[in-house]
XYZ file of N, CA and C in Angstrom:
471
model
N -26.368 34.761 1.508
C -25.952 34.776 2.886
C -24.449 34.559 2.973
N -23.742 35.404 3.663
C -22.315 35.205 3.802
C -22.007 34.065 4.779
N -20.911 33.389 4.534
C -20.448 32.317 5.431
C -19.220 32.818 6.170
N -19.178 32.515 7.434
C -18.050 32.949 8.248
C -17.251 31.716 8.665
N -15.960 31.705 8.357
C -15.127 30.566 8.710
C -14.576 30.707 10.114
N -14.619 29.618 10.832
C -14.037 29.578 12.159
C -13.215 28.315 12.261
N -12.130 28.353 13.039
C -11.374 27.126 13.239
C -12.271 26.066 13.884
N -12.139 24.822 13.445
C -12.958 23.754 14.000
C -12.588 23.474 15.445
N -11.290 23.340 15.705
C -10.841 23.038 17.058
C -9.327 23.032 17.084
N -8.762 23.270 18.263
C -7.314 23.127 18.410
C -6.910 21.669 18.333
N -7.832 20.750 18.504
C -7.545 19.317 18.539
C -7.822 18.620 17.207
N -8.336 19.341 16.211
C -8.599 18.732 14.902
C -7.278 18.414 14.229
N -7.179 17.250 13.610
C -5.917 16.856 13.007
C -6.005 16.625 11.516
N -4.915 16.970 10.830
C -4.763 16.645 9.414
C -3.766 15.505 9.314
N -4.080 14.524 8.488
C -3.178 13.385 8.319
C -2.317 13.613 7.086
N -1.026 13.436 7.270
C -0.064 13.555 6.182
C 0.805 12.309 6.197
N 1.011 11.716 5.020
C 1.869 10.540 4.923
C 3.008 10.845 3.967
N 4.220 10.592 4.410
C 5.412 10.765 3.589
C 6.096 9.412 3.460
N 6.750 9.187 2.338
C 7.563 7.982 2.177
C 9.018 8.355 2.381
N 9.690 7.604 3.239
C 11.123 7.796 3.432
C 11.818 6.521 2.976
N 12.974 6.680 2.343
C 13.702 5.543 1.802
C 14.920 5.249 2.664
N 15.004 4.005 3.104
C 16.124 3.532 3.911
C 16.636 2.255 3.261
N 17.906 2.249 2.871
C 18.529 1.092 2.230
C 17.725 0.590 1.032
N 17.211 1.519 0.235
C 16.490 1.170 -0.979
C 15.040 0.756 -0.766
N 14.573 0.704 0.463
C 13.180 0.346 0.756
C 12.433 1.579 1.230
N 11.153 1.678 0.824
C 10.325 2.824 1.204
C 9.450 2.462 2.395
N 9.386 3.407 3.351
C 8.592 3.227 4.554
C 7.674 4.432 4.731
N 6.406 4.205 5.125
C 5.495 5.338 5.332
C 5.716 5.985 6.690
N 5.801 7.303 6.701
C 5.888 8.092 7.917
C 4.571 8.850 8.005
N 3.738 8.506 8.976
C 2.419 9.115 9.100
C 2.414 10.121 10.237
N 1.867 11.302 9.939
C 1.787 12.370 10.931
C 0.357 12.902 10.923
N -0.262 12.948 12.090
C -1.576 13.554 12.259
C -1.395 14.670 13.265
N -1.801 15.893 12.879
C -1.600 17.002 13.801
C -2.463 18.192 13.454
N -2.559 19.123 14.398
C -3.286 20.362 14.140
C -2.343 21.411 13.548
N -1.350 20.939 12.815
C -0.370 21.784 12.134
C -0.146 21.210 10.742
N 0.514 21.987 9.901
C 0.797 21.587 8.522
C 2.252 21.135 8.424
N 2.463 19.946 7.887
C 3.820 19.444 7.685
C 4.262 19.873 6.285
N 5.269 20.735 6.228
C 5.744 21.277 4.948
C 6.724 20.345 4.250
N 7.629 19.708 5.025
C 8.612 18.825 4.389
C 9.159 17.836 5.405
N 9.647 16.722 4.856
C 10.308 15.688 5.649
C 11.593 15.333 4.918
N 12.700 15.283 5.649
C 13.982 14.957 5.044
C 14.721 13.983 5.958
N 15.194 12.889 5.383
C 15.956 11.904 6.140
C 17.373 11.878 5.601
N 18.341 12.212 6.447
C 19.758 12.176 6.101
C 20.456 11.304 7.125
N 20.873 10.115 6.702
C 21.512 9.201 7.638
C 20.515 8.762 8.689
N 20.796 9.062 9.924
C 19.913 8.676 11.019
C 19.283 9.916 11.656
N 19.082 10.957 10.821
C 18.525 12.221 11.294
C 17.308 12.561 10.436
N 16.152 12.595 11.066
C 14.894 12.890 10.390
C 14.518 14.328 10.724
N 14.380 15.178 9.689
C 14.035 16.585 9.900
C 12.663 16.847 9.307
N 11.797 17.473 10.108
C 10.432 17.750 9.693
C 10.170 19.236 9.883
N 9.743 19.892 8.802
C 9.396 21.308 8.882
C 7.892 21.418 9.082
N 7.500 22.146 10.124
C 6.099 22.263 10.521
C 5.695 23.729 10.492
N 4.471 23.995 10.010
C 3.913 25.341 10.118
C 2.605 25.252 10.893
N 2.457 26.102 11.893
C 1.256 26.103 12.715
C 0.708 27.510 12.854
N -0.619 27.622 12.788
C -1.260 28.912 13.031
C -1.859 28.956 14.435
N -1.615 27.904 15.210
C -2.138 27.821 16.574
C -0.998 27.914 17.580
N -1.329 28.301 18.795
C -0.278 28.394 19.805
C -0.082 27.083 20.563
N -1.077 26.220 20.589
C -0.956 24.913 21.241
C -0.998 23.833 20.168
N 0.120 23.171 19.960
C 0.240 22.185 18.888
C 0.197 20.772 19.454
N -0.562 19.922 18.768
C -0.720 18.542 19.176
C -0.617 17.671 17.935
N 0.172 16.610 18.018
C 0.312 15.718 16.874
C 0.696 14.321 17.296
N 0.481 13.388 16.389
C 0.881 12.002 16.585
C 1.628 11.549 15.341
N 2.668 10.771 15.561
C 3.485 10.275 14.448
C 3.649 8.779 14.575
N 3.687 8.123 13.432
C 4.049 6.717 13.377
C 5.336 6.627 12.575
N 6.421 6.284 13.264
C 7.740 6.200 12.628
C 8.139 4.729 12.571
N 8.284 4.157 11.362
C 8.736 2.763 11.276
C 10.090 2.585 11.962
N 10.281 1.450 12.619
C 11.519 1.192 13.351
C 12.744 1.217 12.451
N 12.588 0.921 11.163
C 13.717 0.897 10.235
C 14.210 2.302 9.871
N 13.464 3.331 10.229
C 13.826 4.699 9.838
C 14.882 5.294 10.768
N 14.767 5.073 12.058
C 15.751 5.596 13.006
C 16.208 4.493 13.942
N 17.447 4.571 14.343
C 18.008 3.597 15.287
C 17.783 4.105 16.706
N 17.634 3.184 17.621
C 17.432 3.554 19.012
C 18.763 3.783 19.704
N 18.822 4.568 20.705
C 17.747 5.367 21.276
C 17.513 6.624 20.440
N 16.267 7.088 20.411
C 15.950 8.272 19.620
C 15.784 9.476 20.541
N 16.126 10.649 19.984
C 15.997 11.917 20.694
C 15.195 12.866 19.830
N 14.482 13.791 20.465
C 13.626 14.741 19.773
C 14.051 16.162 20.110
N 14.087 17.006 19.077
C 14.418 18.417 19.249
C 13.399 19.231 18.479
N 12.840 20.248 19.117
C 11.961 21.180 18.424
C 12.637 22.540 18.488
N 12.904 23.118 17.351
C 13.611 24.397 17.255
C 14.895 24.377 18.075
N 15.664 23.291 17.925
C 16.967 23.073 18.540
C 16.932 22.885 20.064
N 15.759 22.735 20.636
C 15.618 22.481 22.064
C 15.143 21.039 22.249
N 15.879 20.250 23.034
C 15.469 18.876 23.241
C 14.154 18.834 24.020
N 13.262 17.954 23.591
C 12.037 17.752 24.351
C 11.710 16.271 24.384
N 10.802 15.909 25.263
C 10.565 14.503 25.557
C 9.096 14.153 25.350
N 8.721 13.825 24.117
C 7.337 13.450 23.867
C 7.049 12.046 24.400
N 5.783 11.713 24.444
C 5.394 10.364 24.840
C 5.660 9.447 23.653
N 6.422 8.360 23.889
C 6.782 7.433 22.813
C 6.383 6.024 23.236
N 5.570 5.394 22.405
C 5.217 3.992 22.576
C 5.813 3.229 21.403
N 6.027 1.935 21.592
C 6.705 1.160 20.551
C 6.109 -0.243 20.493
N 5.996 -0.752 19.254
C 5.695 -2.169 19.090
C 6.755 -2.756 18.172
N 6.505 -3.900 17.569
C 7.538 -4.538 16.755
C 7.715 -3.900 15.384
N 6.878 -2.891 15.026
C 6.990 -2.258 13.707
C 7.229 -0.750 13.745
N 6.658 -0.065 14.749
C 6.713 1.403 14.750
C 7.003 1.975 16.129
N 7.441 3.268 16.097
C 7.407 4.130 17.271
C 6.146 4.975 17.095
N 5.315 5.057 18.115
C 4.134 5.912 18.091
C 4.426 7.076 19.019
N 4.501 8.280 18.451
C 4.963 9.458 19.186
C 3.826 10.457 19.315
N 3.587 10.940 20.541
C 2.606 11.993 20.773
C 3.371 13.281 21.059
N 3.168 14.276 20.190
C 3.880 15.554 20.285
C 2.956 16.621 20.863
N 3.463 17.422 21.774
C 2.781 18.611 22.243
C 3.828 19.687 22.412
N 3.613 20.803 21.701
C 4.550 21.926 21.837
C 3.808 23.221 21.584
N 4.364 24.306 22.075
C 3.706 25.604 21.988
C 4.339 26.468 20.910
N 3.537 27.401 20.403
C 4.051 28.414 19.493
C 3.551 28.272 18.074
N 3.038 29.384 17.552
C 2.632 29.357 16.140
C 3.809 29.766 15.270
N 3.674 29.540 13.968
C 4.742 29.852 13.036
C 5.432 28.582 12.548
N 6.633 28.756 12.008
C 7.389 27.638 11.453
C 8.281 27.033 12.537
N 8.257 25.709 12.623
C 9.066 24.970 13.591
C 9.847 23.888 12.861
N 10.972 23.528 13.428
C 11.783 22.434 12.877
C 11.877 21.340 13.929
N 11.315 20.182 13.588
C 11.366 19.016 14.454
C 12.470 18.112 13.932
N 13.420 17.777 14.790
C 14.525 16.903 14.413
C 14.476 15.674 15.310
N 14.509 14.522 14.674
C 14.515 13.255 15.393
C 15.811 12.557 15.029
N 16.622 12.287 16.035
C 17.900 11.630 15.771
C 17.946 10.297 16.497
N 18.672 9.384 15.909
C 18.878 8.084 16.523
C 20.348 7.852 16.750
N 20.643 6.713 17.313
C 22.040 6.351 17.557
C 22.779 6.307 16.230
N 24.048 6.694 16.218
C 24.809 6.627 14.975
C 24.992 5.185 14.514
N 25.199 5.035 13.215
C 25.457 3.706 12.653
C 26.692 3.121 13.315
N 26.643 1.855 13.663
C 27.839 1.262 14.279
C 28.984 1.234 13.278
N 30.157 1.590 13.755
C 31.313 1.572 12.861
C 31.962 0.198 12.938
N 32.419 -0.249 11.811
C 33.081 -1.547 11.753
C 34.576 -1.288 11.731
N 35.269 -1.839 12.685
C 36.712 -1.639 12.752
C 37.387 -2.980 12.507
N 38.359 -2.959 11.641
C 39.144 -4.158 11.369
C 40.320 -4.149 12.324
N 40.454 -5.196 13.098
C 41.591 -5.284 13.999
C 42.044 -6.730 14.070
N 43.279 -6.892 14.432
C 43.855 -8.223 14.516
C 43.237 -8.947 15.707
N 42.756 -10.114 15.466
C 42.098 -10.884 16.512
C 43.137 -11.580 17.378
N 43.015 -11.408 18.670
C 43.926 -12.050 19.604
C 43.114 -13.052 20.419
N 43.570 -14.285 20.438
C 42.880 -15.337 21.156
C 43.696 -15.703 22.376
N 43.079 -15.599 23.545
C 43.745 -15.916 24.809
C 45.080 -15.194 24.957
N 45.133 -13.934 24.536
C 46.349 -13.154 24.691
C 47.425 -13.453 23.670
N 47.154 -14.343 22.695
C 48.161 -14.689 21.687
C 47.625 -14.397 20.292
N 48.525 -14.041 19.394
C 48.162 -13.816 18.005
C 48.014 -15.176 17.340
N 46.926 -15.399 16.592
C 46.776 -16.701 15.936
C 47.852 -16.882 14.863
N 48.521 -18.028 14.884
C 49.647 -18.276 13.986
C 49.261 -19.039 12.732
N 48.036 -19.457 12.586
C 47.630 -20.256 11.433
C 47.962 -19.572 10.092
N 47.636 -18.293 9.893
C 47.986 -17.677 8.611
C 49.501 -17.663 8.357
N 50.282 -17.453 9.402
C 51.740 -17.419 9.248
C 52.258 -18.811 8.894
N 51.756 -19.832 9.585
C 52.180 -21.215 9.325
C 51.816 -21.621 7.891
N 50.616 -21.268 7.447
C 50.209 -21.612 6.071
C 51.107 -20.924 5.039
N 51.473 -19.693 5.283
C 52.356 -18.981 4.353
C 53.733 -19.638 4.305
N 54.264 -20.056 5.453
C 55.574 -20.728 5.493
C 55.513 -22.057 4.749
N 54.444 -22.821 4.967
C 54.287 -24.106 4.273
C 54.222 -23.901 2.765
N 53.476 -22.882 2.328
C 53.376 -22.601 0.891
C 54.739 -22.225 0.319
N 55.517 -21.426 1.037
C 56.836 -21.028 0.554
C 57.777 -22.226 0.471
N 57.748 -23.107 1.461
C 58.600 -24.306 1.440
C 58.211 -25.212 0.274
N 56.894 -25.354 0.043
C 56.424 -26.204 -1.062
C 56.905 -25.664 -2.399
N 56.758 -24.365 -2.613
C 57.201 -23.754 -3.871
C 58.716 -23.903 -4.017
N 59.466 -23.693 -2.966
C 60.930 -23.848 -3.011
C 61.342 -25.270 -3.338
N 60.651 -26.251 -2.742
C 60.952 -27.656 -3.011
C 60.694 -28.007 -4.467
N 59.582 -27.512 -5.007
C 59.255 -27.783 -6.416
C 60.306 -27.169 -7.328
N 60.732 -25.944 -7.046
C 61.749 -25.296 -7.879
C 63.076 -26.057 -7.830
N 63.499 -26.501 -6.644
C 64.742 -27.275 -6.509
C 64.615 -28.591 -7.271
N 63.492 -29.274 -7.166
C 63.268 -30.539 -7.859
C 63.366 -30.353 -9.374
N 62.740 -29.301 -9.910
C 62.779 -29.046 -11.356
C 64.208 -28.724 -11.816
N 64.923 -27.954 -11.002
C 66.288 -27.577 -11.372
C 67.187 -28.820 -11.428
N 67.055 -29.729 -10.467
C 67.852 -30.963 -10.475
C 67.453 -31.857 -11.634
N 66.172 -31.884 -11.954
C 65.709 -32.717 -13.072
C 66.278 -32.197 -14.395
N 66.372 -30.871 -14.544
C 66.922 -30.283 -15.755
C 68.407 -30.617 -15.886
N 69.165 -30.605 -14.799
C 70.597 -30.904 -14.829
C 70.833 -32.372 -15.188
N 69.968 -33.272 -14.711
C 70.183 -34.695 -14.994
C 69.739 -35.080 -16.412
N 68.968 -34.248 -17.074
C 68.532 -34.587 -18.428
C 69.555 -34.346 -19.450
């Protein structure tokens, strides 16, 4: 007897788990969807996911550890920003994705850029702190006094 294959449902999901490394630690990125996840790539604060779907109505759920992307996060599917449902607890973002179109799609999740650290001179109450300057002057006077003392001691010997 021949068997005929039929899709189970547009709502049936496949679970895929990827490990992403952030600051030397590995975090699981879990995706359940009626599409196939081909690859996941994390570069800085930009998570790129390649998806292949044979259905026109795509539905998926993702669990993204909070350490993977910085807030606020934005979502783009095929370079178009979209706004999925996002829930959050103290460990993960739980994202519900719905988008249309079969074929290959690129999902990009971006977060806020890393804060830049700028070194600048600290001004307190509108004035530059003089402590480093005063300490340098004291050190120079001390060294000068010691040199003068040694020179006089050598002459008297």
